[in-house]
């Protein structure tokens, strides 16, 4: 199969011919129909991620069609249209048994610990746990966008934030995760305030239905005024000390917060390295 591969961190990737992947007993092979490019792919390429071994095939956001199935798989068939979250869970560790597959202690990740989806085919291990069937109405490109930032946003708002219709949600940072959070919040019937330093990002947030507030010293006061005393749920979708503190300070009493861990710089000197998070 053809695949995108790089031999050194930061070097130009090339198109190479690799052996076709073989499904493990518990896994499937998917012919990739659509795949995304994420900031985390950039971090892997720059060498910021210890789990990436060279040479490397990137890509962790994908959808496609199952072309082969391991003997132990019971829930997935050849020809199925599928996607998967970017965390491939084991299905048997205590976290998985508890339903928290996103923090599986034996997790693998395509495009990081495994060959990724910037290739004609990709393997999904433990397919009965990880494969998500696509309804016919969901296209491959749309599905490829779901397993990374949308899954993160959905879990933050619903599992951690317990968002309810009519509540105020404030979102700090309107990049991929932040804009996904706005879409999920609006779909839940919440009212959204979006905060960012970039007017272009705020324009996108407004187009999705958010009230916008520029990120500056007055941001917290503006959010508290807009939400009549503070948001019910605050999401730090950026991950800096400033956004983390402001997001918590924007809550009303008994509000709920979910955020990205504050980034630690791990890049080489001179890298224009922002927050570093996989996914
Ligand atoms: Zn597990
Ligand atoms: Zn991603």
PDB file of C-alpha atoms and ligand atoms in Angstrom:
ATOM      1  CA  UNK A   1       0.000   0.000   0.000  1.00  0.00           C
ATOM      2  CA  UNK A   2       1.013   3.602  -0.400  1.00  0.00           C
ATOM      3  CA  UNK A   3       1.550   5.652   2.734  1.00  0.00           C
ATOM      4  CA  UNK A   4       2.886   9.007   3.887  1.00  0.00           C
ATOM      5  CA  UNK A   5       6.060   8.422   5.892  1.00  0.00           C
ATOM      6  CA  UNK A   6       8.898  10.427   7.363  1.00  0.00           C
ATOM      7  CA  UNK A   7      12.306   9.078   8.334  1.00  0.00           C
ATOM      8  CA  UNK A   8      13.466  11.948  10.558  1.00  0.00           C
ATOM      9  CA  UNK A   9      11.600  14.365  12.799  1.00  0.00           C
ATOM     10  CA  UNK A  10      10.953  17.593  10.932  1.00  0.00           C
ATOM     11  CA  UNK A  11      11.980  16.181   7.544  1.00  0.00           C
ATOM     12  CA  UNK A  12       9.779  16.284   4.462  1.00  0.00           C
ATOM     13  CA  UNK A  13       7.408  13.285   4.402  1.00  0.00           C
ATOM     14  CA  UNK A  14       7.359  11.151   1.271  1.00  0.00           C
ATOM     15  CA  UNK A  15       4.970   8.680  -0.364  1.00  0.00           C
ATOM     16  CA  UNK A  16       6.317   5.160   0.089  1.00  0.00           C
ATOM     17  CA  UNK A  17       5.202   1.614  -0.702  1.00  0.00           C
ATOM     18  CA  UNK A  18       4.713  -0.500   2.420  1.00  0.00           C
ATOM     19  CA  UNK A  19       3.457  -4.059   2.903  1.00  0.00           C
ATOM     20  CA  UNK A  20      -0.327  -4.274   3.181  1.00  0.00           C
ATOM     21  CA  UNK A  21      -1.253  -4.504   6.879  1.00  0.00           C
ATOM     22  CA  UNK A  22      -2.631  -7.789   8.209  1.00  0.00           C
ATOM     23  CA  UNK A  23      -5.493  -7.918  10.715  1.00  0.00           C
ATOM     24  CA  UNK A  24      -4.477  -9.291  14.124  1.00  0.00           C
ATOM     25  CA  UNK A  25      -6.809 -11.896  15.655  1.00  0.00           C
ATOM     26  CA  UNK A  26      -8.735  -9.226  17.569  1.00  0.00           C
ATOM     27  CA  UNK A  27      -8.437  -6.458  14.952  1.00  0.00           C
ATOM     28  CA  UNK A  28      -9.523  -5.303  11.516  1.00  0.00           C
ATOM     29  CA  UNK A  29      -7.947  -3.572   8.526  1.00  0.00           C
ATOM     30  CA  UNK A  30      -9.743  -0.469   7.236  1.00  0.00           C
ATOM     31  CA  UNK A  31      -9.275   1.008   3.763  1.00  0.00           C
ATOM     32  CA  UNK A  32      -8.992   4.714   4.523  1.00  0.00           C
ATOM     33  CA  UNK A  33     -11.580   6.839   2.700  1.00  0.00           C
ATOM     34  CA  UNK A  34     -10.909  10.113   4.555  1.00  0.00           C
ATOM     35  CA  UNK A  35      -8.312  11.241   7.069  1.00  0.00           C
ATOM     36  CA  UNK A  36      -7.660  14.481   8.935  1.00  0.00           C
ATOM     37  CA  UNK A  37      -4.578  16.524   9.717  1.00  0.00           C
ATOM     38  CA  UNK A  38      -4.363  17.712  13.330  1.00  0.00           C
ATOM     39  CA  UNK A  39      -1.998  19.845  15.353  1.00  0.00           C
ATOM     40  CA  UNK A  40      -1.030  16.647  17.178  1.00  0.00           C
ATOM     41  CA  UNK A  41       0.287  15.277  13.865  1.00  0.00           C
ATOM     42  CA  UNK A  42       2.540  18.326  13.744  1.00  0.00           C
ATOM     43  CA  UNK A  43       3.793  17.628  17.282  1.00  0.00           C
ATOM     44  CA  UNK A  44       4.566  14.011  16.352  1.00  0.00           C
ATOM     45  CA  UNK A  45       6.396  15.171  13.217  1.00  0.00           C
ATOM     46  CA  UNK A  46       8.426  17.706  15.211  1.00  0.00           C
ATOM     47  CA  UNK A  47       9.591  14.994  17.606  1.00  0.00           C
ATOM     48  CA  UNK A  48       7.705  16.253  20.661  1.00  0.00           C
ATOM     49  CA  UNK A  49       6.156  12.860  21.380  1.00  0.00           C
ATOM     50  CA  UNK A  50       8.250  10.134  23.003  1.00  0.00           C
ATOM     51  CA  UNK A  51       6.003   7.347  21.755  1.00  0.00           C
ATOM     52  CA  UNK A  52       6.701   7.946  18.049  1.00  0.00           C
ATOM     53  CA  UNK A  53       9.299   5.603  16.494  1.00  0.00           C
ATOM     54  CA  UNK A  54      10.963   6.311  13.126  1.00  0.00           C
ATOM     55  CA  UNK A  55      10.240   5.800  10.310  1.00  0.00           C
ATOM     56  CA  UNK A  56       6.684   6.848  10.994  1.00  0.00           C
ATOM     57  CA  UNK A  57       3.298   6.951   9.254  1.00  0.00           C
ATOM     58  CA  UNK A  58       1.174   9.748  10.826  1.00  0.00           C
ATOM     59  CA  UNK A  59      -2.597  10.214  11.039  1.00  0.00           C
ATOM     60  CA  UNK A  60      -5.155   9.464  13.746  1.00  0.00           C
ATOM     61  CA  UNK A  61      -8.461  10.865  12.416  1.00  0.00           C
ATOM     62  CA  UNK A  62     -10.019   8.630   9.786  1.00  0.00           C
ATOM     63  CA  UNK A  63     -12.997   6.770   8.397  1.00  0.00           C
ATOM     64  CA  UNK A  64     -13.242   4.029   5.814  1.00  0.00           C
ATOM     65  CA  UNK A  65     -14.381   0.529   4.895  1.00  0.00           C
ATOM     66  CA  UNK A  66     -13.351  -2.722   6.615  1.00  0.00           C
ATOM     67  CA  UNK A  67     -11.397  -4.967   4.226  1.00  0.00           C
ATOM     68  CA  UNK A  68     -10.309  -7.791   6.519  1.00  0.00           C
ATOM     69  CA  UNK A  69     -11.318  -9.090   9.935  1.00  0.00           C
ATOM     70  CA  UNK A  70      -9.368 -11.127  12.510  1.00  0.00           C
ATOM     71  CA  UNK A  71     -10.683 -14.526  13.612  1.00  0.00           C
ATOM     72  CA  UNK A  72     -11.622 -13.382  17.129  1.00  0.00           C
ATOM     73  CA  UNK A  73     -13.695 -10.366  16.005  1.00  0.00           C
ATOM     74  CA  UNK A  74     -17.454 -10.864  16.364  1.00  0.00           C
ATOM     75  CA  UNK A  75     -19.017  -7.426  15.892  1.00  0.00           C
ATOM     76  CA  UNK A  76     -17.421  -6.152  12.667  1.00  0.00           C
ATOM     77  CA  UNK A  77     -17.664  -7.471   9.105  1.00  0.00           C
ATOM     78  CA  UNK A  78     -15.882  -6.890   5.802  1.00  0.00           C
ATOM     79  CA  UNK A  79     -17.596  -4.024   3.987  1.00  0.00           C
ATOM     80  CA  UNK A  80     -18.690  -2.156   7.122  1.00  0.00           C
ATOM     81  CA  UNK A  81     -18.347   1.662   6.942  1.00  0.00           C
ATOM     82  CA  UNK A  82     -16.556   2.618  10.155  1.00  0.00           C
ATOM     83  CA  UNK A  83     -14.538   5.100  12.173  1.00  0.00           C
ATOM     84  CA  UNK A  84     -12.797   4.912  15.576  1.00  0.00           C
ATOM     85  CA  UNK A  85     -11.714   7.265  18.357  1.00  0.00           C
ATOM     86  CA  UNK A  86      -8.004   8.132  18.330  1.00  0.00           C
ATOM     87  CA  UNK A  87      -7.488   6.183  21.571  1.00  0.00           C
ATOM     88  CA  UNK A  88      -7.570   2.473  20.749  1.00  0.00           C
ATOM     89  CA  UNK A  89      -8.576   0.793  24.015  1.00  0.00           C
ATOM     90  CA  UNK A  90      -7.690  -2.733  25.167  1.00  0.00           C
ATOM     91  CA  UNK A  91     -11.180  -3.507  26.447  1.00  0.00           C
ATOM     92  CA  UNK A  92      -9.998  -5.475  29.485  1.00  0.00           C
ATOM     93  CA  UNK A  93      -8.051  -3.173  31.853  1.00  0.00           C
ATOM     94  CA  UNK A  94      -9.866  -1.757  34.920  1.00  0.00           C
ATOM     95  CA  UNK A  95     -10.521   1.594  33.182  1.00  0.00           C
ATOM     96  CA  UNK A  96     -12.012  -0.119  30.125  1.00  0.00           C
ATOM     97  CA  UNK A  97     -14.148  -2.441  32.260  1.00  0.00           C
ATOM     98  CA  UNK A  98     -15.412   0.705  33.997  1.00  0.00           C
ATOM     99  CA  UNK A  99     -16.455   2.180  30.633  1.00  0.00           C
ATOM    100  CA  UNK A 100     -13.654   4.770  30.504  1.00  0.00           C
ATOM    101  CA  UNK A 101     -11.948   3.490  27.358  1.00  0.00           C
ATOM    102  CA  UNK A 102     -10.626   6.989  26.611  1.00  0.00           C
ATOM    103  CA  UNK A 103      -8.126   6.593  29.470  1.00  0.00           C
ATOM    104  CA  UNK A 104      -7.308   2.905  28.894  1.00  0.00           C
ATOM    105  CA  UNK A 105      -4.047   2.157  30.662  1.00  0.00           C
ATOM    106  CA  UNK A 106      -2.901  -0.064  27.773  1.00  0.00           C
ATOM    107  CA  UNK A 107      -4.103   2.258  25.013  1.00  0.00           C
ATOM    108  CA  UNK A 108      -2.541   2.442  21.566  1.00  0.00           C
ATOM    109  CA  UNK A 109      -2.875   5.346  19.155  1.00  0.00           C
ATOM    110  CA  UNK A 110      -2.712   5.341  15.357  1.00  0.00           C
ATOM    111  CA  UNK A 111      -0.205   7.872  14.101  1.00  0.00           C
ATOM    112  CA  UNK A 112       1.689   7.781  17.426  1.00  0.00           C
ATOM    113  CA  UNK A 113       2.318   4.340  18.924  1.00  0.00           C
ATOM    114  CA  UNK A 114       1.040   2.580  15.774  1.00  0.00           C
ATOM    115  CA  UNK A 115       1.237   3.305  12.028  1.00  0.00           C
ATOM    116  CA  UNK A 116      -1.402   5.917  11.246  1.00  0.00           C
ATOM    117  CA  UNK A 117      -4.112   6.692   8.736  1.00  0.00           C
ATOM    118  CA  UNK A 118      -2.160   8.803   6.245  1.00  0.00           C
ATOM    119  CA  UNK A 119      -2.045   5.579   4.260  1.00  0.00           C
ATOM    120  CA  UNK A 120      -4.322   3.483   2.061  1.00  0.00           C
ATOM    121  CA  UNK A 121      -5.055   1.135   4.977  1.00  0.00           C
ATOM    122  CA  UNK A 122      -4.871   1.249   8.765  1.00  0.00           C
ATOM    123  CA  UNK A 123      -5.275  -1.429  11.463  1.00  0.00           C
ATOM    124  CA  UNK A 124      -7.788  -1.054  14.312  1.00  0.00           C
ATOM    125  CA  UNK A 125      -6.831  -3.432  17.157  1.00  0.00           C
ATOM    126  CA  UNK A 126      -9.432  -4.821  19.580  1.00  0.00           C
ATOM    127  CA  UNK A 127     -12.041  -4.032  16.954  1.00  0.00           C
ATOM    128  CA  UNK A 128     -15.049  -5.185  18.973  1.00  0.00           C
ATOM    129  CA  UNK A 129     -14.222  -2.416  21.482  1.00  0.00           C
ATOM    130  CA  UNK A 130     -12.940   0.338  19.208  1.00  0.00           C
ATOM    131  CA  UNK A 131     -14.800   0.218  15.891  1.00  0.00           C
ATOM    132  CA  UNK A 132     -17.747   2.598  15.515  1.00  0.00           C
ATOM    133  CA  UNK A 133     -20.215   1.773  12.720  1.00  0.00           C
ATOM    134  CA  UNK A 134     -21.235   4.702  10.521  1.00  0.00           C
ATOM    135  CA  UNK A 135     -24.874   5.342   9.605  1.00  0.00           C
ATOM    136  CA  UNK A 136     -25.312   5.671   5.831  1.00  0.00           C
ATOM    137  CA  UNK A 137     -26.186   9.363   6.262  1.00  0.00           C
ATOM    138  CA  UNK A 138     -22.753  10.205   7.740  1.00  0.00           C
ATOM    139  CA  UNK A 139     -20.080  10.806   5.101  1.00  0.00           C
ATOM    140  CA  UNK A 140     -16.479   9.651   5.473  1.00  0.00           C
ATOM    141  CA  UNK A 141     -15.038  13.174   5.720  1.00  0.00           C
ATOM    142  CA  UNK A 142     -17.505  14.178   8.435  1.00  0.00           C
ATOM    143  CA  UNK A 143     -16.874  10.928  10.318  1.00  0.00           C
ATOM    144  CA  UNK A 144     -13.101  11.414  10.153  1.00  0.00           C
ATOM    145  CA  UNK A 145     -13.562  14.681  12.050  1.00  0.00           C
ATOM    146  CA  UNK A 146     -15.431  13.051  14.944  1.00  0.00           C
ATOM    147  CA  UNK A 147     -12.917  10.777  16.689  1.00  0.00           C
ATOM    148  CA  UNK A 148     -10.472  13.445  17.890  1.00  0.00           C
ATOM    149  CA  UNK A 149     -11.685  16.982  18.726  1.00  0.00           C
ATOM    150  CA  UNK A 150     -15.426  16.230  18.662  1.00  0.00           C
ATOM    151  CA  UNK A 151     -15.027  13.216  20.932  1.00  0.00           C
ATOM    152  CA  UNK A 152     -12.959  15.350  23.299  1.00  0.00           C
ATOM    153  CA  UNK A 153     -15.550  18.148  23.260  1.00  0.00           C
ATOM    154  CA  UNK A 154     -18.486  15.787  23.701  1.00  0.00           C
ATOM    155  CA  UNK A 155     -16.906  14.037  26.676  1.00  0.00           C
ATOM    156  CA  UNK A 156     -15.927  17.339  28.326  1.00  0.00           C
ATOM    157  CA  UNK A 157     -19.420  18.808  28.000  1.00  0.00           C
ATOM    158  CA  UNK A 158     -21.614  15.785  28.652  1.00  0.00           C
ATOM    159  CA  UNK A 159     -19.579  13.356  30.809  1.00  0.00           C
ATOM    160  CA  UNK A 160     -17.606  15.917  32.839  1.00  0.00           C
ATOM    161  CA  UNK A 161     -19.700  19.097  32.485  1.00  0.00           C
ATOM    162  CA  UNK A 162     -23.144  17.406  32.643  1.00  0.00           C
ATOM    163  CA  UNK A 163     -24.457  20.205  30.436  1.00  0.00           C
ATOM    164  CA  UNK A 164     -28.230  20.751  30.296  1.00  0.00           C
ATOM    165  CA  UNK A 165     -30.458  22.685  27.908  1.00  0.00           C
ATOM    166  CA  UNK A 166     -30.766  26.346  28.832  1.00  0.00           C
ATOM    167  CA  UNK A 167     -27.505  26.484  30.783  1.00  0.00           C
ATOM    168  CA  UNK A 168     -24.662  28.870  30.000  1.00  0.00           C
ATOM    169  CA  UNK A 169     -21.429  27.362  28.713  1.00  0.00           C
ATOM    170  CA  UNK A 170     -18.276  29.466  28.391  1.00  0.00           C
ATOM    171  CA  UNK A 171     -15.540  28.223  26.061  1.00  0.00           C
ATOM    172  CA  UNK A 172     -12.010  29.625  26.315  1.00  0.00           C
ATOM    173  CA  UNK A 173     -10.072  29.080  23.095  1.00  0.00           C
ATOM    174  CA  UNK A 174     -11.817  28.751  19.735  1.00  0.00           C
ATOM    175  CA  UNK A 175      -9.520  26.423  17.815  1.00  0.00           C
ATOM    176  CA  UNK A 176     -10.501  22.897  16.789  1.00  0.00           C
ATOM    177  CA  UNK A 177     -11.551  21.697  20.239  1.00  0.00           C
ATOM    178  CA  UNK A 178     -13.209  25.005  21.180  1.00  0.00           C
ATOM    179  CA  UNK A 179     -15.293  25.288  18.006  1.00  0.00           C
ATOM    180  CA  UNK A 180     -16.284  21.620  18.355  1.00  0.00           C
ATOM    181  CA  UNK A 181     -17.321  22.374  21.943  1.00  0.00           C
ATOM    182  CA  UNK A 182     -19.540  25.225  20.736  1.00  0.00           C
ATOM    183  CA  UNK A 183     -21.241  22.950  18.194  1.00  0.00           C
ATOM    184  CA  UNK A 184     -21.852  20.240  20.822  1.00  0.00           C
ATOM    185  CA  UNK A 185     -23.102  22.804  23.373  1.00  0.00           C
ATOM    186  CA  UNK A 186     -25.516  24.437  20.923  1.00  0.00           C
ATOM    187  CA  UNK A 187     -26.794  20.980  19.945  1.00  0.00           C
ATOM    188  CA  UNK A 188     -27.463  20.325  23.649  1.00  0.00           C
ATOM    189  CA  UNK A 189     -29.602  23.461  23.835  1.00  0.00           C
ATOM    190  CA  UNK A 190     -27.073  25.413  25.897  1.00  0.00           C
ATOM    191  CA  UNK A 191     -26.248  29.099  25.501  1.00  0.00           C
ATOM    192  CA  UNK A 192     -22.597  29.700  24.705  1.00  0.00           C
ATOM    193  CA  UNK A 193     -20.096  32.479  25.352  1.00  0.00           C
ATOM    194  CA  UNK A 194     -16.855  32.113  23.374  1.00  0.00           C
ATOM    195  CA  UNK A 195     -13.592  33.772  24.421  1.00  0.00           C
ATOM    196  CA  UNK A 196     -10.430  34.073  22.318  1.00  0.00           C
ATOM    197  CA  UNK A 197      -7.638  36.560  21.533  1.00  0.00           C
ATOM    198  CA  UNK A 198      -8.262  36.187  17.785  1.00  0.00           C
ATOM    199  CA  UNK A 199     -11.064  38.155  16.152  1.00  0.00           C
ATOM    200  CA  UNK A 200     -11.089  35.659  13.269  1.00  0.00           C
ATOM    201  CA  UNK A 201     -11.634  32.798  15.736  1.00  0.00           C
ATOM    202  CA  UNK A 202     -14.420  34.764  17.428  1.00  0.00           C
ATOM    203  CA  UNK A 203     -16.111  35.342  14.055  1.00  0.00           C
ATOM    204  CA  UNK A 204     -16.208  31.586  13.524  1.00  0.00           C
ATOM    205  CA  UNK A 205     -17.570  31.082  17.036  1.00  0.00           C
ATOM    206  CA  UNK A 206     -20.305  33.667  16.389  1.00  0.00           C
ATOM    207  CA  UNK A 207     -21.259  31.938  13.147  1.00  0.00           C
ATOM    208  CA  UNK A 208     -21.847  28.755  15.184  1.00  0.00           C
ATOM    209  CA  UNK A 209     -24.187  30.570  17.566  1.00  0.00           C
ATOM    210  CA  UNK A 210     -21.936  31.827  20.388  1.00  0.00           C
ATOM    211  CA  UNK A 211     -21.895  35.241  22.019  1.00  0.00           C
ATOM    212  CA  UNK A 212     -18.268  36.410  21.793  1.00  0.00           C
ATOM    213  CA  UNK A 213     -15.934  38.090  24.282  1.00  0.00           C
ATOM    214  CA  UNK A 214     -12.320  39.091  23.543  1.00  0.00           C
ATOM    215  CA  UNK A 215      -9.709  37.457  25.799  1.00  0.00           C
ATOM    216  CA  UNK A 216      -8.249  40.295  27.866  1.00  0.00           C
ATOM    217  CA  UNK A 217      -8.201  41.477  31.482  1.00  0.00           C
ATOM    218  CA  UNK A 218     -11.925  42.269  31.328  1.00  0.00           C
ATOM    219  CA  UNK A 219     -12.940  38.876  29.914  1.00  0.00           C
ATOM    220  CA  UNK A 220     -14.051  37.256  33.179  1.00  0.00           C
ATOM    221  CA  UNK A 221     -16.192  40.251  34.171  1.00  0.00           C
ATOM    222  CA  UNK A 222     -17.735  40.328  30.683  1.00  0.00           C
ATOM    223  CA  UNK A 223     -18.577  36.620  30.859  1.00  0.00           C
ATOM    224  CA  UNK A 224     -20.120  36.964  34.317  1.00  0.00           C
ATOM    225  CA  UNK A 225     -22.275  39.860  33.099  1.00  0.00           C
ATOM    226  CA  UNK A 226     -23.334  38.046  29.931  1.00  0.00           C
ATOM    227  CA  UNK A 227     -24.275  34.891  31.883  1.00  0.00           C
ATOM    228  CA  UNK A 228     -26.090  36.718  34.674  1.00  0.00           C
ATOM    229  CA  UNK A 229     -23.612  35.759  37.383  1.00  0.00           C
ATOM    230  CA  UNK A 230     -21.374  33.148  35.814  1.00  0.00           C
ATOM    231  CA  UNK A 231     -21.488  30.141  33.515  1.00  0.00           C
ATOM    232  CA  UNK A 232     -22.886  26.771  34.580  1.00  0.00           C
ATOM    233  CA  UNK A 233     -20.094  25.007  32.681  1.00  0.00           C
ATOM    234  CA  UNK A 234     -16.676  26.344  31.691  1.00  0.00           C
ATOM    235  CA  UNK A 235     -14.371  24.664  29.209  1.00  0.00           C
ATOM    236  CA  UNK A 236     -10.701  25.571  28.814  1.00  0.00           C
ATOM    237  CA  UNK A 237     -10.102  24.393  25.252  1.00  0.00           C
ATOM    238  CA  UNK A 238      -6.657  26.020  25.049  1.00  0.00           C
ATOM    239  CA  UNK A 239      -4.626  24.947  28.053  1.00  0.00           C
ATOM    240  CA  UNK A 240      -2.660  27.924  29.356  1.00  0.00           C
ATOM    241  CA  UNK A 241      -2.371  29.225  32.884  1.00  0.00           C
ATOM    242  CA  UNK A 242      -4.341  32.352  31.897  1.00  0.00           C
ATOM    243  CA  UNK A 243      -7.228  30.525  30.213  1.00  0.00           C
ATOM    244  CA  UNK A 244      -7.396  27.908  32.951  1.00  0.00           C
ATOM    245  CA  UNK A 245      -7.677  30.514  35.711  1.00  0.00           C
ATOM    246  CA  UNK A 246     -10.133  32.672  33.756  1.00  0.00           C
ATOM    247  CA  UNK A 247     -12.331  29.682  32.914  1.00  0.00           C
ATOM    248  CA  UNK A 248     -12.688  28.692  36.566  1.00  0.00           C
ATOM    249  CA  UNK A 249     -13.252  32.320  37.608  1.00  0.00           C
ATOM    250  CA  UNK A 250     -16.094  32.586  35.057  1.00  0.00           C
ATOM    251  CA  UNK A 251     -18.235  29.980  36.842  1.00  0.00           C
ATOM    252  CA  UNK A 252     -21.287  30.634  38.973  1.00  0.00           C
ATOM    253  CA  UNK A 253     -21.560  28.845  42.359  1.00  0.00           C
ATOM    254  CA  UNK A 254     -21.606  25.049  41.873  1.00  0.00           C
ATOM    255  CA  UNK A 255     -20.454  25.440  38.271  1.00  0.00           C
ATOM    256  CA  UNK A 256     -18.533  22.635  36.552  1.00  0.00           C
ATOM    257  CA  UNK A 257     -15.198  22.999  34.788  1.00  0.00           C
ATOM    258  CA  UNK A 258     -13.323  20.809  32.339  1.00  0.00           C
ATOM    259  CA  UNK A 259     -10.042  21.800  30.788  1.00  0.00           C
ATOM    260  CA  UNK A 260      -6.953  20.746  28.948  1.00  0.00           C
ATOM    261  CA  UNK A 261      -3.874  20.313  31.129  1.00  0.00           C
ATOM    262  CA  UNK A 262      -1.706  23.413  31.141  1.00  0.00           C
ATOM    263  CA  UNK A 263       0.995  22.765  28.556  1.00  0.00           C
ATOM    264  CA  UNK A 264       4.630  22.196  29.398  1.00  0.00           C
ATOM    265  CA  UNK A 265       6.988  23.178  26.616  1.00  0.00           C
ATOM    266  CA  UNK A 266       8.912  20.204  25.318  1.00  0.00           C
ATOM    267  CA  UNK A 267       9.917  21.467  21.907  1.00  0.00           C
ATOM    268  CA  UNK A 268      13.420  22.204  20.778  1.00  0.00           C
ATOM    269  CA  UNK A 269      14.697  25.768  21.234  1.00  0.00           C
ATOM    270  CA  UNK A 270      13.120  28.034  18.650  1.00  0.00           C
ATOM    271  CA  UNK A 271      10.081  25.869  17.999  1.00  0.00           C
ATOM    272  CA  UNK A 272       6.895  27.953  17.784  1.00  0.00           C
ATOM    273  CA  UNK A 273       5.426  25.469  20.204  1.00  0.00           C
ATOM    274  CA  UNK A 274       2.015  26.140  21.613  1.00  0.00           C
ATOM    275  CA  UNK A 275       0.148  23.837  23.980  1.00  0.00           C
ATOM    276  CA  UNK A 276       1.049  20.232  23.338  1.00  0.00           C
ATOM    277  CA  UNK A 277      -1.728  17.691  23.582  1.00  0.00           C
ATOM    278  CA  UNK A 278      -2.209  14.518  21.680  1.00  0.00           C
ATOM    279  CA  UNK A 279      -5.493  14.167  19.890  1.00  0.00           C
TER     280      UNK A 279
HETATM  281 ZN1  LIG B   1      -7.971  -0.776  28.594  1.00  0.00          ZN
HETATM  282 ZN1  LIG B   2      -6.348  15.060  16.238  1.00  0.00          ZN
END
